[in-house]
CSV table of C-alpha atoms in Angstrom, one decimal:
chain,number,residue,atom,x,y,z
A,1,MET,CA,52.8,201.1,15.8
A,2,ASN,CA,50.0,198.4,15.4
A,3,GLU,CA,51.3,195.1,17.3
A,4,ARG,CA,52.4,194.0,13.5
A,5,ILE,CA,53.2,195.8,10.0
A,6,GLU,CA,53.8,194.4,6.2
A,7,ILE,CA,56.5,196.4,5.1
A,8,ARG,CA,57.5,195.6,1.3
A,9,LEU,CA,60.3,197.7,-0.6
A,10,GLY,CA,60.2,197.6,-4.3
A,11,GLY,CA,62.9,198.6,-6.8
A,12,SER,CA,65.3,197.3,-10.2
A,13,GLY,CA,68.3,194.6,-8.8
A,14,GLY,CA,71.4,196.8,-8.0
A,15,GLN,CA,69.3,199.9,-6.5
A,16,GLY,CA,70.1,198.1,-2.7
A,17,LEU,CA,66.7,197.4,-1.2
A,18,ILE,CA,67.8,194.2,0.0
A,19,LEU,CA,70.0,195.9,1.9
A,20,ALA,CA,67.8,198.4,2.6
A,21,GLY,CA,65.1,195.4,4.6
A,22,ILE,CA,67.9,194.0,6.3
A,23,ILE,CA,69.1,197.4,7.9
A,24,LEU,CA,65.2,197.7,8.1
A,25,ALA,CA,64.9,194.6,10.2
A,26,GLU,CA,68.1,195.2,12.8
A,27,ALA,CA,66.5,198.7,13.5
A,28,ALA,CA,63.8,197.0,14.6
A,29,ILE,CA,65.5,194.3,16.8
A,30,LEU,CA,67.5,197.0,18.1
A,31,ASP,CA,64.2,198.8,19.5
A,32,GLY,CA,63.4,195.2,21.3
A,33,LYS,CA,60.4,194.0,18.3
A,34,ASN,CA,60.7,190.8,16.7
A,35,ALA,CA,61.5,191.5,13.0
A,36,VAL,CA,61.9,189.0,9.9
A,37,GLN,CA,63.1,189.9,6.4
A,38,SER,CA,62.4,188.3,3.1
A,39,GLN,CA,64.1,188.6,-0.4
A,40,SER,CA,62.9,188.1,-4.5
A,41,TYR,CA,65.1,189.1,-7.4
A,42,GLY,CA,63.6,188.7,-10.6
A,43,PRO,CA,65.8,186.4,-13.3
A,44,GLU,CA,68.6,189.6,-14.1
A,45,ALA,CA,71.1,190.1,-11.8
A,46,ARG,CA,70.8,194.0,-12.2
A,47,GLY,CA,68.1,195.6,-13.5
A,48,GLY,CA,65.5,193.2,-13.3
A,49,ALA,CA,62.7,194.0,-10.3
A,50,SER,CA,63.6,193.1,-7.3
A,51,ARG,CA,62.0,193.3,-4.2
A,52,SER,CA,62.8,193.3,-0.1
A,53,GLU,CA,59.8,192.2,2.7
A,54,VAL,CA,59.8,193.0,6.3
A,55,ILE,CA,58.1,191.6,8.8
A,56,ILE,CA,57.6,193.9,12.3
A,57,SER,CA,56.0,192.5,15.4
A,58,ASN,CA,55.6,193.6,19.0
A,59,THR,CA,54.7,190.1,19.5
A,60,SER,CA,55.9,186.2,18.1
A,61,ILE,CA,55.6,186.2,13.8
A,62,ASP,CA,54.3,183.3,13.0
A,63,TYR,CA,54.7,183.1,9.4
A,64,PRO,CA,57.5,184.9,7.7
A,65,LYS,CA,56.1,186.0,4.5
A,66,VAL,CA,54.6,189.1,4.0
A,67,SER,CA,50.7,188.5,2.7
A,68,LYS,CA,49.6,191.6,2.5
A,69,PRO,CA,51.5,194.8,3.2
A,70,ASP,CA,50.8,197.7,5.0
A,71,VAL,CA,53.5,200.0,3.2
A,72,PHE,CA,55.4,199.5,-0.2
A,73,LEU,CA,57.7,201.4,-1.4
A,74,ALA,CA,58.8,201.5,-5.3
A,75,LEU,CA,61.7,202.9,-6.9
A,76,THR,CA,61.0,201.7,-10.0
A,77,GLU,CA,57.6,202.0,-12.2
A,78,GLU,CA,58.5,198.5,-13.2
A,79,ALA,CA,58.7,196.8,-9.6
A,80,MET,CA,55.6,199.1,-8.2
A,81,ASN,CA,53.1,197.4,-10.9
A,82,LYS,CA,55.0,193.9,-10.7
A,83,TYR,CA,54.3,194.3,-6.8
A,84,LYS,CA,51.4,197.0,-5.4
A,85,ASN,CA,48.4,194.4,-6.5
A,86,ASP,CA,48.6,193.1,-2.5
A,87,LEU,CA,48.7,196.2,-0.9
A,88,LYS,CA,46.2,196.9,2.2
A,89,GLU,CA,42.8,198.8,0.6
A,90,ASN,CA,44.0,201.7,3.2
A,91,GLY,CA,47.7,200.8,2.6
A,92,LEU,CA,50.6,203.6,2.2
A,93,LEU,CA,52.5,203.4,-1.4
A,94,ILE,CA,55.4,205.3,-1.5
A,95,ILE,CA,56.9,206.0,-4.8
A,96,ASP,CA,59.8,208.4,-6.1
A,97,ALA,CA,58.5,211.2,-7.7
A,98,SER,CA,59.4,209.9,-11.0
A,99,MET,CA,57.0,207.7,-11.2
A,100,GLU,CA,53.5,208.5,-12.6
A,101,LYS,CA,51.0,208.0,-9.8
A,102,PRO,CA,48.8,205.0,-10.3
A,103,LYS,CA,45.4,205.7,-10.5
A,104,ASP,CA,44.7,203.1,-7.2
A,105,SER,CA,43.0,204.0,-4.0
A,106,TYR,CA,45.8,203.3,-1.7
A,107,LYS,CA,47.7,206.5,0.1
A,108,ILE,CA,50.0,207.8,-2.2
A,109,LEU,CA,53.2,209.8,-1.3
A,110,SER,CA,55.1,210.8,-4.0
A,111,VAL,CA,59.5,212.3,-2.7
A,112,PRO,CA,62.1,212.9,-5.2
A,113,ILE,CA,64.4,209.8,-3.5
A,114,LEU,CA,66.1,209.3,-6.6
A,115,LYS,CA,66.6,212.9,-7.1
A,116,THR,CA,67.4,213.6,-3.5
A,117,ALA,CA,70.4,211.3,-3.8
A,118,GLN,CA,71.6,211.8,-6.9
A,119,GLU,CA,71.5,216.0,-6.6
A,120,LYS,CA,71.8,216.8,-2.7
A,121,ILE,CA,74.5,213.9,-2.2
A,122,GLY,CA,75.5,213.9,-5.3
A,123,LYS,CA,75.6,209.6,-5.3
A,124,VAL,CA,72.5,207.5,-6.4
A,125,ILE,CA,73.4,204.9,-5.0
A,126,VAL,CA,72.6,206.2,-1.7
A,127,ALA,CA,69.3,206.3,-2.9
A,128,ASN,CA,67.9,203.4,-0.8
A,129,ILE,CA,69.1,204.9,2.8
A,130,VAL,CA,67.0,208.2,1.3
A,131,ALA,CA,64.4,205.7,0.4
A,132,LEU,CA,64.4,204.2,4.1
A,133,GLY,CA,64.7,208.1,6.1
A,134,THR,CA,61.6,208.6,4.1
A,135,LEU,CA,60.2,205.3,5.1
A,136,ILE,CA,61.4,205.2,8.8
A,137,GLN,CA,59.8,209.4,9.0
A,138,VAL,CA,56.6,208.7,7.8
A,139,THR,CA,55.4,205.8,9.3
A,140,GLU,CA,57.6,205.6,12.7
A,141,VAL,CA,57.9,201.8,12.3
A,142,VAL,CA,61.1,201.7,14.3
A,143,SER,CA,63.2,204.4,15.9
A,144,LYS,CA,66.0,206.9,14.2
A,145,GLU,CA,68.1,206.2,16.9
A,146,SER,CA,67.9,202.3,15.8
A,147,ILE,CA,67.6,202.7,11.9
A,148,GLU,CA,70.8,205.0,12.4
A,149,LYS,CA,72.7,202.6,14.3
A,150,ALA,CA,71.6,199.8,11.8
A,151,VAL,CA,72.8,201.7,8.6
A,152,LEU,CA,76.1,202.7,9.7
A,153,ASP,CA,76.8,199.4,11.0
A,154,ARG,CA,75.5,197.5,7.8
A,155,VAL,CA,76.7,199.8,5.5
A,156,PRO,CA,80.7,199.7,3.2
A,157,GLN,CA,84.2,201.0,5.7
A,158,GLY,CA,84.4,204.7,4.8
A,159,THR,CA,81.0,205.6,3.9
A,160,GLU,CA,79.3,206.2,6.8
A,161,GLU,CA,79.1,209.6,7.1
A,162,LEU,CA,77.5,209.8,3.3
A,163,ASN,CA,75.0,207.2,4.7
A,164,LYS,CA,74.1,209.2,7.5
A,165,MET,CA,73.6,212.2,5.2
A,166,ALA,CA,71.7,210.1,2.8
A,167,LEU,CA,69.5,209.1,5.6
A,168,TYR,CA,68.8,212.6,7.5
A,169,LYS,CA,67.9,213.5,3.5
A,170,GLY,CA,65.1,211.1,3.6
A,171,PHE,CA,64.0,212.2,6.8
A,172,GLU,CA,63.6,215.6,5.8
A,173,LEU,CA,61.9,214.4,2.5
A,174,GLY,CA,59.3,212.1,4.8
A,175,LYS,CA,58.8,215.4,7.1
A,176,SER,CA,57.5,217.4,3.8
A,177,LYS,CA,55.0,215.0,3.0
């Protein structure tokens, strides 16, 4: 991993990307790294664009806000269009395959996150965990062991196996690219 990586997760309110950011930051801490997480919602509680941002570093983090994300994962076109403009020049944009690829110079990875959650797992509500698995597989920003522990520690009791399956489906999506 680079000394510092800035990650943005964007989607609509209710997709669980705030929780995904919290889980990602916790996994980084489990790996012995420094991490900060922040979040932003649109004026709507559900349905409006929301984002979660995580900074992970091997050294101290002096400014807790993402300024130029290295990686941006977007689950909706609204969030992608709203939050992609400050992605680093060589940054990675991970989008759901249902979205049209933007005509930008970023590295773009299009994967069927929402479809996988709905069709392979049977619950679109775990799309955030599928997305997290894909992100980890592609970036290796935290260890798989730490992300699994953080997921299992954070998800609602009784949904652990469902979320573990979602995480591993995300790993598979990341491997296929």
